Coordinates of C-alpha atoms in Angstrom, one line a residue:
X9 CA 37.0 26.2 6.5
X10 CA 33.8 28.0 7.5
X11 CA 31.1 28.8 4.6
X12 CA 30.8 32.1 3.5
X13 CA 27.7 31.7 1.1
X14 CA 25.9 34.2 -1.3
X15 CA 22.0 34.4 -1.8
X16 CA 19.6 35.0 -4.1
X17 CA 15.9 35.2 -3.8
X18 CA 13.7 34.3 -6.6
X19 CA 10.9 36.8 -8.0
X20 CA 7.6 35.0 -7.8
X21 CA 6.6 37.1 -10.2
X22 CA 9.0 36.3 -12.8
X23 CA 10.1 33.1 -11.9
X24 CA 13.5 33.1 -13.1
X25 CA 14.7 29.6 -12.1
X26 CA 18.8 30.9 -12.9
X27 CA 18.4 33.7 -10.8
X28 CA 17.4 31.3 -7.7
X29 CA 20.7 29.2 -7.8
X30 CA 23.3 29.8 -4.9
X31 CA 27.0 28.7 -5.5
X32 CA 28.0 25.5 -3.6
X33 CA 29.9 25.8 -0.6
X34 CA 33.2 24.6 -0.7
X35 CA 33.9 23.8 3.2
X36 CA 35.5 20.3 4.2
X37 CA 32.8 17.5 4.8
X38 CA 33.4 15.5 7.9
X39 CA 31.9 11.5 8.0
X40 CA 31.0 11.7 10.8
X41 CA 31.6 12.2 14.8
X42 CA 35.0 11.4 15.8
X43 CA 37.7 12.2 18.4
X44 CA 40.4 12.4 15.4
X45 CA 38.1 14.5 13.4
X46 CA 40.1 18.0 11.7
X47 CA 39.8 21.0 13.8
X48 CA 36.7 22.3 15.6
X49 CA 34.1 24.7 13.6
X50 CA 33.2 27.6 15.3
X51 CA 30.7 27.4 17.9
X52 CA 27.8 28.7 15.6
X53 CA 29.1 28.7 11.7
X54 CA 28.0 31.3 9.5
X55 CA 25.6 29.9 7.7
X56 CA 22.6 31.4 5.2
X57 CA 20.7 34.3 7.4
X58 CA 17.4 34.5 7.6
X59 CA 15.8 37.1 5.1
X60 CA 12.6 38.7 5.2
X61 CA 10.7 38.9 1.7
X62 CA 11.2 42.8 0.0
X63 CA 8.1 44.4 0.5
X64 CA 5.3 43.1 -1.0
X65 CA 7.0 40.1 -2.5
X66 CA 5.2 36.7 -1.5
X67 CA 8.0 34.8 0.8
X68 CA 10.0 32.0 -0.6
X69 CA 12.6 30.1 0.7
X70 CA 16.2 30.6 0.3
X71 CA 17.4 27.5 -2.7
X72 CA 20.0 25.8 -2.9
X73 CA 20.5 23.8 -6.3
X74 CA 23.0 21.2 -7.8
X75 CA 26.0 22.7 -9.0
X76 CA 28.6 21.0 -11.4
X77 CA 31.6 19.4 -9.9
X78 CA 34.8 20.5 -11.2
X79 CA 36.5 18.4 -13.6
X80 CA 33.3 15.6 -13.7
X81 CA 30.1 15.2 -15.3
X82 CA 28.5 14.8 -11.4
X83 CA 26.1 17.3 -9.7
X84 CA 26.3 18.0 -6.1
X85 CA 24.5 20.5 -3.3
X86 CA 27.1 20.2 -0.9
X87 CA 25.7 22.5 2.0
X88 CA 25.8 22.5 5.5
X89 CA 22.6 22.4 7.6
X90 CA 22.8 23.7 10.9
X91 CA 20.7 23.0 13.5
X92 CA 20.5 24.7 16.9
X93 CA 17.9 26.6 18.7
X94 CA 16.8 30.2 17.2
X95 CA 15.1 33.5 17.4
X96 CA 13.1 33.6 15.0
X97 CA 10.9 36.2 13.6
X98 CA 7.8 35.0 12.0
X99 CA 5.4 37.4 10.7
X100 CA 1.8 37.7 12.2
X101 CA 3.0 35.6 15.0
X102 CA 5.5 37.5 16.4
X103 CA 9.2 36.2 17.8
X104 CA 9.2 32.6 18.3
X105 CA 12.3 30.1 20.1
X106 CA 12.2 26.7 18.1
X107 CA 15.1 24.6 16.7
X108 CA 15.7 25.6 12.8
X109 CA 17.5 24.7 10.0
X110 CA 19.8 27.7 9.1
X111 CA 18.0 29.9 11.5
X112 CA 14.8 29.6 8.9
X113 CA 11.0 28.1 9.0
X114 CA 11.2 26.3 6.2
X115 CA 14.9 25.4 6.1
X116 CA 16.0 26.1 2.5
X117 CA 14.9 24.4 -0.5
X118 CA 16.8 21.8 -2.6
X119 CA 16.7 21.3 -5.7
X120 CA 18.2 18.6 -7.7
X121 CA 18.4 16.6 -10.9
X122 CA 18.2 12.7 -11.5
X123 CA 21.3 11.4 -11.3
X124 CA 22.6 14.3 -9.1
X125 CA 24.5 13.8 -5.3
X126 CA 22.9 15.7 -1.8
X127 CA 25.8 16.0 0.8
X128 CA 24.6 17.5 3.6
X129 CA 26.8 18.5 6.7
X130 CA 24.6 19.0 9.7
X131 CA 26.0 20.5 13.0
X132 CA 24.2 20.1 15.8
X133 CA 24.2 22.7 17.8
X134 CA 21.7 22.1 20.2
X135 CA 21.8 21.9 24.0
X136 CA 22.9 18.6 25.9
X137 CA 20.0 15.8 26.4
X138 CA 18.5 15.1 29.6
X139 CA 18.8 11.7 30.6
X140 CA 16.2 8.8 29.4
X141 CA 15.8 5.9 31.2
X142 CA 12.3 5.0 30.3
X143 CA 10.7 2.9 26.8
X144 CA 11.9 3.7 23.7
X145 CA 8.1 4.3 22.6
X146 CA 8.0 7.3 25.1
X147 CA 9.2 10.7 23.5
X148 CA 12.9 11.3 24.8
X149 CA 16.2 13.0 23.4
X150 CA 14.3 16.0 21.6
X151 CA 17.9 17.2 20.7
X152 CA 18.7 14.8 18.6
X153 CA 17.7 14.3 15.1
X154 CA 18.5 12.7 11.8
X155 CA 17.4 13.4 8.2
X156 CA 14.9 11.6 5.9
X157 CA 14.3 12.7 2.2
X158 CA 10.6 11.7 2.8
X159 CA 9.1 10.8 -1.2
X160 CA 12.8 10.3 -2.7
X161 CA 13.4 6.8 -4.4
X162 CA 16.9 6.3 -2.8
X163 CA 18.9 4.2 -0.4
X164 CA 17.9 3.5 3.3
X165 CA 20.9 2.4 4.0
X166 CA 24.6 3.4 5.6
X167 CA 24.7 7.3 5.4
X168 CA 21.9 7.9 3.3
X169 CA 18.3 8.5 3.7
X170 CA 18.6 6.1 6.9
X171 CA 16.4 6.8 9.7
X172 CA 17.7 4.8 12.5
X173 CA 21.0 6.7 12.9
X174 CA 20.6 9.6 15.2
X175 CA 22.6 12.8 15.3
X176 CA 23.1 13.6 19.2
X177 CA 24.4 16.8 20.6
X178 CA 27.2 17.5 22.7
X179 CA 26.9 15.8 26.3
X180 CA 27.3 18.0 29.4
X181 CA 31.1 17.0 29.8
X182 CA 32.0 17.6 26.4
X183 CA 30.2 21.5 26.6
X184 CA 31.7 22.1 30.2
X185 CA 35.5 20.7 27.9
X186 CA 35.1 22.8 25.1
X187 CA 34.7 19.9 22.9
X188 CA 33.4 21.0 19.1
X189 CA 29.9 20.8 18.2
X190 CA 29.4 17.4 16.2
X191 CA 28.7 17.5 12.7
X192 CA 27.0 14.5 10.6
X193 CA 26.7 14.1 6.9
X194 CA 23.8 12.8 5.2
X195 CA 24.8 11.2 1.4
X196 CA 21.9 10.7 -1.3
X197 CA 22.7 9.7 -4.6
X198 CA 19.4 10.7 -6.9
X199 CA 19.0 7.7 -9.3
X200 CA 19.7 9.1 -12.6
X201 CA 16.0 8.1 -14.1
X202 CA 14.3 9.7 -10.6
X203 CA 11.1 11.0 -11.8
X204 CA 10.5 15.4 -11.2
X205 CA 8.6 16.3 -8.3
X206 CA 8.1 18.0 -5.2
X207 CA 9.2 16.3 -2.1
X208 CA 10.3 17.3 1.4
X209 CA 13.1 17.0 4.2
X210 CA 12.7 16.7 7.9
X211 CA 14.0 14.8 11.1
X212 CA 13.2 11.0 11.8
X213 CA 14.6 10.5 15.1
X214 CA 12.0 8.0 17.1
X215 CA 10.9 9.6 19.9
X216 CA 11.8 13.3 18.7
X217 CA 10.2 13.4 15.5
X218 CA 6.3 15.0 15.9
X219 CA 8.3 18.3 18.3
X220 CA 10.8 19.3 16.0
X221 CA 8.1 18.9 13.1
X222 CA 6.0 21.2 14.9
X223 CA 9.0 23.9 15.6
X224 CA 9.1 24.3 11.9
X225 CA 12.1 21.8 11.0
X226 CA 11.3 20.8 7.9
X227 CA 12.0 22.1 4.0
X228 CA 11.1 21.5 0.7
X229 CA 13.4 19.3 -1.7
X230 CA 12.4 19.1 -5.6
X231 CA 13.7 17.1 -8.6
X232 CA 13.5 18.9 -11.8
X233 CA 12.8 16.8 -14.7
X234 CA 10.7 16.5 -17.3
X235 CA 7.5 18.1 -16.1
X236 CA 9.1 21.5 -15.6
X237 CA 9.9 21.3 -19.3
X238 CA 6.4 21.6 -20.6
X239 CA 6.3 24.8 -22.2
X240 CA 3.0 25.8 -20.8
X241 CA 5.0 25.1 -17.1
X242 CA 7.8 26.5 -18.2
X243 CA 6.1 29.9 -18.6
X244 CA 4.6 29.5 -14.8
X245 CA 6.2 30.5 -12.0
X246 CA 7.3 28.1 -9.7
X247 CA 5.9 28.6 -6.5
X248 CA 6.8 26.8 -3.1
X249 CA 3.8 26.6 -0.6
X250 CA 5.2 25.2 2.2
X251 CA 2.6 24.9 4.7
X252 CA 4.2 24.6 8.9
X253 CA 1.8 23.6 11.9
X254 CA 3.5 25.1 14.0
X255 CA 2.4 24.5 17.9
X256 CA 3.5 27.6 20.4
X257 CA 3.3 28.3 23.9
X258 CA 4.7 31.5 25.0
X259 CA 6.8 31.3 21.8
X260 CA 8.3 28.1 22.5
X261 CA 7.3 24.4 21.4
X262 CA 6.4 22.5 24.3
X263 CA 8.5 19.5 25.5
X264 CA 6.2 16.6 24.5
X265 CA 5.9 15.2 28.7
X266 CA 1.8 14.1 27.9
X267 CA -0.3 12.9 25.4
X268 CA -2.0 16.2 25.1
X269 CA 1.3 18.1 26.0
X270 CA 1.3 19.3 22.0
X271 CA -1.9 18.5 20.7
X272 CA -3.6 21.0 23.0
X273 CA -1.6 24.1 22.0
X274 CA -3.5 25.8 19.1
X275 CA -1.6 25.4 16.0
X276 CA -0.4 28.7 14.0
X277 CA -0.3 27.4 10.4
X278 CA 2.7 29.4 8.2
X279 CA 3.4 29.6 4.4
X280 CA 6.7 29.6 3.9
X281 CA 7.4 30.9 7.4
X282 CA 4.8 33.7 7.7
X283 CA 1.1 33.8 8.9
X284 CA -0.9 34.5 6.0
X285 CA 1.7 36.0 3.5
X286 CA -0.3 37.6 0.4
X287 CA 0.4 36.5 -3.0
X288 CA -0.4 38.3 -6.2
X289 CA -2.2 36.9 -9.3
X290 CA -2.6 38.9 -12.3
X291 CA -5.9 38.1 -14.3
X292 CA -5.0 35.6 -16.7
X293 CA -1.7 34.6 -15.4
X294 CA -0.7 30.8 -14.5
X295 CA 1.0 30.0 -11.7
X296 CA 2.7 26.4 -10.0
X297 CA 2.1 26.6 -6.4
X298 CA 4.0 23.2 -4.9
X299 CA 1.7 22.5 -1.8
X300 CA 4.0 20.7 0.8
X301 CA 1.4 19.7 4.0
X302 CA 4.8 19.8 6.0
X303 CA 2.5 19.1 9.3
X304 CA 2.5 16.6 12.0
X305 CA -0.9 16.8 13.3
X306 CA -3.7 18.2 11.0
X307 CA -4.5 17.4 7.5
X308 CA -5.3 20.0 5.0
X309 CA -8.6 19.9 2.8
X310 CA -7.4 23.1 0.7
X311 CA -9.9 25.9 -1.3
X312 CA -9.0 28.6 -2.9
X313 CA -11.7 31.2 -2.4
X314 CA -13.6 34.4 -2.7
X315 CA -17.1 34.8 -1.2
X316 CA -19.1 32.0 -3.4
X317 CA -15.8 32.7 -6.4
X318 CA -13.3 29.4 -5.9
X319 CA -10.0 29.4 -7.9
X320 CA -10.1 26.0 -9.8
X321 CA -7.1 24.1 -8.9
X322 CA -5.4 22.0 -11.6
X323 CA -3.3 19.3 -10.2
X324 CA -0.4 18.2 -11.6
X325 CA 1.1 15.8 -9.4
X326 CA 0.5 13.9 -5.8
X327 CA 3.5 13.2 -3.9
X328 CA 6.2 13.7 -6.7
X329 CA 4.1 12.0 -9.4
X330 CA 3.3 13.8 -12.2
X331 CA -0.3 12.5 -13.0
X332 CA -1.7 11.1 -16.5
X333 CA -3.4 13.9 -17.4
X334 CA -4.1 17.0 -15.5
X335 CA -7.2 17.1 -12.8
X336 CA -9.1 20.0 -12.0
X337 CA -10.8 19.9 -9.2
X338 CA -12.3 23.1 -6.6
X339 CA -10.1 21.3 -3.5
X340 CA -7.1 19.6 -3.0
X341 CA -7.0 17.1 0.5
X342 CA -3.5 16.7 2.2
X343 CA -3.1 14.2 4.8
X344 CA 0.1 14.8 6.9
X345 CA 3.5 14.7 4.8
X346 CA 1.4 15.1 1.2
X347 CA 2.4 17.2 -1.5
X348 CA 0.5 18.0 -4.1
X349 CA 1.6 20.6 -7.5
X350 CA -1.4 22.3 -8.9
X351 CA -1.4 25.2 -11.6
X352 CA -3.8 27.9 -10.4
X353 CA -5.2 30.6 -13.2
X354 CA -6.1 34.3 -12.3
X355 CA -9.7 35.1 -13.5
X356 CA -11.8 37.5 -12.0
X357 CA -10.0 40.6 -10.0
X358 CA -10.6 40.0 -6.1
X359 CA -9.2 39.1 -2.6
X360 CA -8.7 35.4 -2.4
X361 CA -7.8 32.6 0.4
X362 CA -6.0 30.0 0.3
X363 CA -8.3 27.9 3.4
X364 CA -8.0 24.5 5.2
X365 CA -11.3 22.9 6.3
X366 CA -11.7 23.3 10.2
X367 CA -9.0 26.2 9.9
X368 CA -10.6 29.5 11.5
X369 CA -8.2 31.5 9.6
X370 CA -6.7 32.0 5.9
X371 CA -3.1 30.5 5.4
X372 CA -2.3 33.1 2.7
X373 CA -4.0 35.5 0.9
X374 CA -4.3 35.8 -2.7
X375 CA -5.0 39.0 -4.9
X376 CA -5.8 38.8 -8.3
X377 CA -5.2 42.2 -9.3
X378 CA -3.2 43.8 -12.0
X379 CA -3.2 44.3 -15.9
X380 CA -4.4 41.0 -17.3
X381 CA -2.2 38.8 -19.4
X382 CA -3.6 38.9 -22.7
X383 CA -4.1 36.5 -24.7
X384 CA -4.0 34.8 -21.1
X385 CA -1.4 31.9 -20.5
X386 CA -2.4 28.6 -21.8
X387 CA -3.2 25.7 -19.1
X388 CA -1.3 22.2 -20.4
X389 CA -3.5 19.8 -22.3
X390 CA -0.9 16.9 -22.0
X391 CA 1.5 15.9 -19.3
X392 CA 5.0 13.6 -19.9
X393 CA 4.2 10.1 -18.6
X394 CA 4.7 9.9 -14.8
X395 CA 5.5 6.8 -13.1
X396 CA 4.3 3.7 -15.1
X397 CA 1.1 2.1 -13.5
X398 CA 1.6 -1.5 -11.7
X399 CA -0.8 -4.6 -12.9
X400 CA -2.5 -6.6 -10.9
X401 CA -2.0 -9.5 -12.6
X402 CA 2.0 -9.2 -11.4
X403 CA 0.9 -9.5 -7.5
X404 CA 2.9 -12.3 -5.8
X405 CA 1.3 -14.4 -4.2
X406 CA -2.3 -13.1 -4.6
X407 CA -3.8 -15.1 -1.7
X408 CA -1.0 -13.5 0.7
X409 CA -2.0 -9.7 1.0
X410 CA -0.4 -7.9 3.4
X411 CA -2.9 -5.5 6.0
X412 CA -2.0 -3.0 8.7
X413 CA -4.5 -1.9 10.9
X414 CA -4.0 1.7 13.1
X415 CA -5.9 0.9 16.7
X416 CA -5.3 2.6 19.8
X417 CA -6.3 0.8 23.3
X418 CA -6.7 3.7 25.8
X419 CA -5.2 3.1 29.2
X420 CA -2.8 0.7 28.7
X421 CA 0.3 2.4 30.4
X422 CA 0.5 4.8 33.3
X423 CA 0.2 8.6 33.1
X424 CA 1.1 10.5 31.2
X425 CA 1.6 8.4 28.4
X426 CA -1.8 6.2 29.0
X427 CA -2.4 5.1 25.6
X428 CA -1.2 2.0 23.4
X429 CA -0.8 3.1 19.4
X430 CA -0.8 -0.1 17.9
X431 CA 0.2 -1.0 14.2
X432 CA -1.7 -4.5 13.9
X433 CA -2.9 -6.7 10.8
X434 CA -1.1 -9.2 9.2
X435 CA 2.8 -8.7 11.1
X436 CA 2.3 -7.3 14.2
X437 CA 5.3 -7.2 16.8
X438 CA 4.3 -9.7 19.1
X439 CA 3.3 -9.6 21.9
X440 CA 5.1 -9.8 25.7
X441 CA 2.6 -12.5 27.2
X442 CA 1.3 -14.8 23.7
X443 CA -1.4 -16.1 26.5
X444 CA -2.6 -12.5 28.5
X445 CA -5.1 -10.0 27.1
X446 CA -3.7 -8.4 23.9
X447 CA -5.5 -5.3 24.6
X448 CA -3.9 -4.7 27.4
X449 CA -0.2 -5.9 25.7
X450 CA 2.3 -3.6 26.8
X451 CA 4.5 -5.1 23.2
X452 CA 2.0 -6.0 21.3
X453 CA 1.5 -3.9 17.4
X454 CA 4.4 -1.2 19.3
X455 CA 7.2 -0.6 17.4
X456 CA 10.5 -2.6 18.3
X457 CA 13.7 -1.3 16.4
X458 CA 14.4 -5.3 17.3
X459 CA 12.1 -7.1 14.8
X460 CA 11.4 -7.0 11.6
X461 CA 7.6 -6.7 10.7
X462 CA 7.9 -6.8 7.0
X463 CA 10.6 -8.7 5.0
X464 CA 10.2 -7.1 1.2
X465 CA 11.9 -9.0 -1.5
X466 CA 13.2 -6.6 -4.4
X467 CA 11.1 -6.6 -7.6
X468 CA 7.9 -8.4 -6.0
X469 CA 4.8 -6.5 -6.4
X470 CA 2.3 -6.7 -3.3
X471 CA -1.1 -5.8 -2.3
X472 CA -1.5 -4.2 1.1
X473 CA -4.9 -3.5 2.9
X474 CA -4.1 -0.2 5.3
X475 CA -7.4 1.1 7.5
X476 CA -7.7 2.5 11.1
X477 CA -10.4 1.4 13.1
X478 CA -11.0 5.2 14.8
X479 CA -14.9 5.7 15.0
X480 CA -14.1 9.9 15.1
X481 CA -13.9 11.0 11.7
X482 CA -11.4 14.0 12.7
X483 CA -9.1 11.4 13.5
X484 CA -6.2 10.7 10.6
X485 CA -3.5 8.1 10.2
X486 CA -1.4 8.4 7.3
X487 CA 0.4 5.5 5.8
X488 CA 4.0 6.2 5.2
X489 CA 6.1 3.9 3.6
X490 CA 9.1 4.4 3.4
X491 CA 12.0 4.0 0.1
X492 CA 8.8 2.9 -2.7
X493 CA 5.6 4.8 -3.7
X494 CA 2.6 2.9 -4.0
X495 CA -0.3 3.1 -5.9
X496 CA -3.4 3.1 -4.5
X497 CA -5.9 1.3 -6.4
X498 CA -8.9 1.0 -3.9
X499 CA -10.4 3.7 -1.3
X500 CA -13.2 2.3 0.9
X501 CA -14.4 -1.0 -1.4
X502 CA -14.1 1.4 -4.8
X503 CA -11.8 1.0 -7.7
X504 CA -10.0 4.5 -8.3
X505 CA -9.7 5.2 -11.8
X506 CA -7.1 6.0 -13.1
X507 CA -5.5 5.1 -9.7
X508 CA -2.9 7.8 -7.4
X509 CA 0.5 6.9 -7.1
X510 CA 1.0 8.0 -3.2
X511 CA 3.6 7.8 -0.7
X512 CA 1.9 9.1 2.8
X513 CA -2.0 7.8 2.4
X514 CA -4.7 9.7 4.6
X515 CA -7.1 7.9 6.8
X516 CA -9.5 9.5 8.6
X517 CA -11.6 7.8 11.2
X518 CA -15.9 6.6 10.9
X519 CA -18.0 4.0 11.5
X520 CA -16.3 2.6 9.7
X521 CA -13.0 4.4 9.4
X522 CA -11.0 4.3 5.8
X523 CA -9.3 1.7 3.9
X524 CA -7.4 1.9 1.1
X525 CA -6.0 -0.9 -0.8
X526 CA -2.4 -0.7 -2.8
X527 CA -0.1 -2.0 -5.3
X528 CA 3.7 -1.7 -4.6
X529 CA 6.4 -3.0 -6.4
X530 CA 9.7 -3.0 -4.1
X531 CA 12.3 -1.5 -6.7
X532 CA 16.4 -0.9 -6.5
X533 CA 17.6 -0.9 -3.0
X534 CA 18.5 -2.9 -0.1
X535 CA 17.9 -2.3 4.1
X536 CA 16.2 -1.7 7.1
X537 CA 13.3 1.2 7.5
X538 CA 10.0 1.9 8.2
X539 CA 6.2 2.5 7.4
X540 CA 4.4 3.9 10.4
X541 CA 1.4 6.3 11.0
X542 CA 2.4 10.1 9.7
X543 CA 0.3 11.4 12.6
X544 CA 3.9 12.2 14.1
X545 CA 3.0 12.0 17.4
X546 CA 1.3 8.7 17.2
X547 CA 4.8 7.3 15.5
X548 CA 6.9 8.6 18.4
X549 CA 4.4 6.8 20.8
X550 CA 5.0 3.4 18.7
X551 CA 2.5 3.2 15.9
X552 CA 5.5 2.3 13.3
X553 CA 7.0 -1.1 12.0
X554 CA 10.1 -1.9 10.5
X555 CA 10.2 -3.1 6.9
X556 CA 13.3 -4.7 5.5
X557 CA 14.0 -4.7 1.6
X558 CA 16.0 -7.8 0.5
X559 CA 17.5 -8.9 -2.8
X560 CA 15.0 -11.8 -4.4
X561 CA 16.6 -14.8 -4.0
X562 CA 15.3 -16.7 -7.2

C-alpha cells in the first residue's frame, strides 16, 4: 500500500506542539530484503514533500510524532524513510544534488515518548554500487547506509539501533530486471523510563558514513518527558536548530576518492536546511532553540550576537541530559554529533547572529523586534532531576582504567589514502607484524569489524582516559560511545563540577592536546557496537573500535 501522508508545520511563534503531529502511516512493513517479499513499491513512493517555510516563518522541519496504536496502550511512528538522490532546493545556496531523507535537509523530526516503538521502513532508492575490492578502512559503497539513533539508550542489537548491518541498493542486474527497490526496517523500542531530550538520526555504514553526513542525511529525534513539562518551558516555543555542514562542488557532494577529497570543499553551514534562515524574537519572549551540531567535520563554538550586545544563552541540557540546574553562559561549544537545549530571552530590539567561531558567515539571523511581552516570560529557576550522577567509589576495578588515544601516523599507506587513524591506548587492535615498526603497522589501532576491543560487562561502572595526541589545536576528535552516556568528570587534569553527562566528547588538538576523563556505568542491553572518533571522516578511515556489552556473569 503506498503512503498518502498529511502535514502540518508548526508556528515557531506559537509553538503549538498538537498542531505539529502528523497521522501515522498505515502502509505494510517489510523485515527485510527478500525474494518472497509482497509486491514491489513503486519505483519512487510518495512520500512527505519538501516544503518551503511561509514567508517570513523561520524553517522547521516536517514531525512526525508517536501516535496510539489501535486497540493497545503502545505508541508507534511507523513511517517510511526514503532514501534516494534529490534535487534539492536550499535557500542562499541555490539547487543542490545530494541523497536525502524524504527529499528534505534535515530529514523529518521524531518525536517520541518513553516507553514508545520507532518503526522505520527505509527504501533505498539509490543507484547501484561500484565495485570495492580494496580495505574495508578505505571509503567504499557510498550507496549504502544504515540507521543509528545516535544519544538513544536502546538496543544495539538485531534490527534495532545496530550499526553493522547495511542497507545496499539495487545491483546492476537487479535495475536492468526490474527487480523492486529494497526496503529495510529499523525497530527501536524507547525504554519506558528514557530520559527527555534532544537527540539525532543519521547513517552508520563504515566506509559511507562522513559523505552522506555531509549531503545533509541526518535529522533530529527528541523524547518528550519531563522537562518539557516545566511550566516556564512549557510556555516557550520549541525550536529545532538543526545545524548541516554541508560540503558542495558544483552542487554535488564529492565522492570521498582522497584524503582531502571532502575536507577541501568549503562547507555551506544550513539551519534547518537554509543558509542563514532569520528567526524573530520579540523583546521579552523565551524561546527553546534545540541546537543539534549534525556535522561531520567542524565543531561549533556558538554566540549569539549584536555588535558588542550577546544574547545570554541558558542551557538546559547537553546531549539529551537535562542538567541540575540551568547554566547561563555567553557560548555554547559543540563538538561534532553534540546537542545542546538552551532557552534564549529577547532583550534589547536589534539584528542578531547566531555565529560559529572560525565561521566567516552567520548561520541564522535573529531579530528581536516586535511588541514586548510584558510582564516578560519567566526563565526556570529549577529543572526535574536529569540522569542520576555516577560515584566513584562504584568504579570496578580502580587500578584497571581503560584509555584510548586518537594518533594519526602520516604516510603509512599509498596515495590517496596515505594516512593511518589509529585508536590506541589500553585495547588496541593488534597489530599485523607484533615484531615490525608499529608506526608503520598497516593493522595496528585500525578498526577490524573482526575483534573486539572492549568487552563491557552490564552494570560495571568504569573509568576511561580519552585524549588525542594532535599538536594543531584546530584539530577535533570526538569520542562517541555508543548505547551509554558517560559522565565526564575530568577535562585536562581538572575536576568538573558538577560534572556533564555527554555522549560525543570534543577534543581539540595542543601541545598538549585534550583529555578528558569519564565515568560510565554499562546499563540494560546486550551486543556488539562501537566508540570511534566523530570526526566522520577519520571513522571511515579506521579510527573506531568495537565494544561488546555482556551480561555480568557474577
Amino acid at each position: 500500500m503506498s503512503e498518502k501522508e498529511g502535514i502540518a508545520r508548526r508556528s515557531v511563534l506559537k509553538a503549538v506542539p498538537a498542531a505539529a503531529v502528523l497521522v501515522a502511516a498505515s502502509d505494510g512493513l517489510f523485515a527485510g530484503r527478500s525474494a518472497a517479499a509482497p509486491p514491489a513499491p513503486p519505483a519512487a513512493p510518495p512520500v512527505d514533500p519538501p516544503l518551503a517555510p511561509p514567508p517570513g516563518e523561520f524553517p522547521q522541519p516536517v514531525v512526525w510524532a508517536s501516535q496510539p496504536v489501535p486497540g493497545s496502550s503502545a505508541r508507534v511512528v511507523e513511517r517510511t524513510l526514503d532514501v534516494r538522490f534529490t534535487d534539492v532546493a536550499v535557500p542562499g545556496c541555490g539547487r543542490v544534488t545530494t541523497r536525502t531523507y524524504n527529499g528534505t535537509i534535515p530529514g523529518p523530526t521524531l518525536r517520541v515518548r518513553g516507553g514508545d516503538t520507532l518503526r522505520l521502513t527505509q527504501v533505498n532508492g539509490l543507484p547501484p554500487n561500484p565495485a570495492h575490492t580494496g580495505d574495508h578502512n578505505r571509503p567504499h559503497d557510498f550507496n549504502s547506509f544504515n540507521l543509528h539513533t545516535h544519544g538513544l539508550h536502546v538496543s544495539p542489537s538485531g534490527d534495532a539501533d545496530n550499526v553493522h548491518r547495511a542497507f545496499a541498493p539495487r545491483t546492476a542486474d537487479e535495475v536492468a530486471a526490474g527487480a523492486p527497490e529494497p526496503r529495510y526496517v529499523t525497530t527501536v523500542d524507547v525504554p519506558p523510563d528514557h530520559p527527555a531530550g534532544t537527540h539525532w538520526y543519521h547513517p552508520h555504514l563504515h566506509g559511507a558514513t562522513s559523505v552522506q553526513i555531509v549531503g545533509g542525511m541526518a535529522g533530529v529525534l527528541v523524547v518528550e518527558g519531563d522537562v518539557d513539562e516545566v511550566p516556564e518551558i512549557a510556555a516557550a516555543s520549541d525550536i529545532v536548530v538543526c545545524v548541516n555542514e554541508l560540503r558542495l562542488k558544483d552542487g554535488r557532494v564529492p565522492d570521498f576518492t582522497s584524503g582531502g577529497a571532502l575536507a577541501a570543499v568549503p562547507a555551506a553551514y544550513t539551519v534547518n536546511g537554509a543558509v542563514n534562515p532569520t528567526l524573530t524574537l520579540r523583546p521579552g519572549e523565551v524561546q527553546r532553540w534545540r541546537l543539534v551540531a549534525a556535522t561531520a567535520f567542524g565543531a561549533l563554538s556558538l554566540q549569539v550576537t549584536c555588535g558588542e550586545s550577546k544574547l545570554t544563552l541558558h542551557q538546559i541540557a547537553q546531549d539529551g541530559v537535562t542538567f541540575p540546574a540551568v547554566v547561563a553562559s555567553d557560548a555554547v561549544t559543540l563538538a561534532m554529533g553534540n546537542r545542546a537545549d538552551v532557552l534564549v530571552q529577547g532583550c534589547e530590539p536589534g539584528t542578531y547572529e547566531l555565529r560559529a567561531a572560525g565561521v566567516s558567515a552567520p548561520l541564522m539571523t535573529v531579530e528581536v523586534a516586535g511588541p514586548p511581552v510584558e510582564p516578560p516570560m519567566a526563565l526556570p529557576t529549577a529543572l526535574p532531576p536529569g540522569k542520576p550522577f555516577l560515584d566513584e567509589r562504584d568504579v570496578a576495578n580502580p587500578d584497571a582504567d581503560r584509555e584510548v588515544v586518537f594518533h594519526v601516523d602520516p604516510g603509512v599507506f599509498a596515495a590517496p589514502f596515505p594516512n593511518a587513524f589509529r585508536c590506541l591506548g589500553t585495547h588496541p587492535t593488534p597489530a599485523a607484524d607484533p615484531a615490525g615498526d608499529a608506526a608503520r603497522d598497516p593493522a595496528y589501532g585500525l578498526f577490524d569489524p573482526r575483534h573486539v576491543n572492549h568487552t563491557l560487562r552490564l552494570g560495571t561502572v568504569e573509568r576511561w582516559t580519552v585524549r588525542t595526541d594532535e599538536t594543531n589545536p584546530a584539530f577535533n576528535h570526538p569520542f562517541h560511545l555508543h548505547t551509554n552516556h558517560v559522565l565526564v568528570t575530568h577535562r585536562n587534569g581538572t575536576r568538573l563540577d558538577p560534572p556533564v553527562w555527554h555522549d560525543t566528547v570534543g577534543l581539540a588538538g595542543g601541545k598538549p592536546g585534550d583529555r578528558v576523563t569519564f565515568l560510565v556505568r554499562y546499563e540494560d542491553f546486550t551486543g556488539r557496537t562501537v566508540a570511534h572518533c566523530h570526526q566522520l571522516q577519520h571513522e571511515d578511515l579506521g579510527m573506531m573500535q568495537i565494544v561488546e556489552y555482556v551480561e555480568d556473569v557474577e
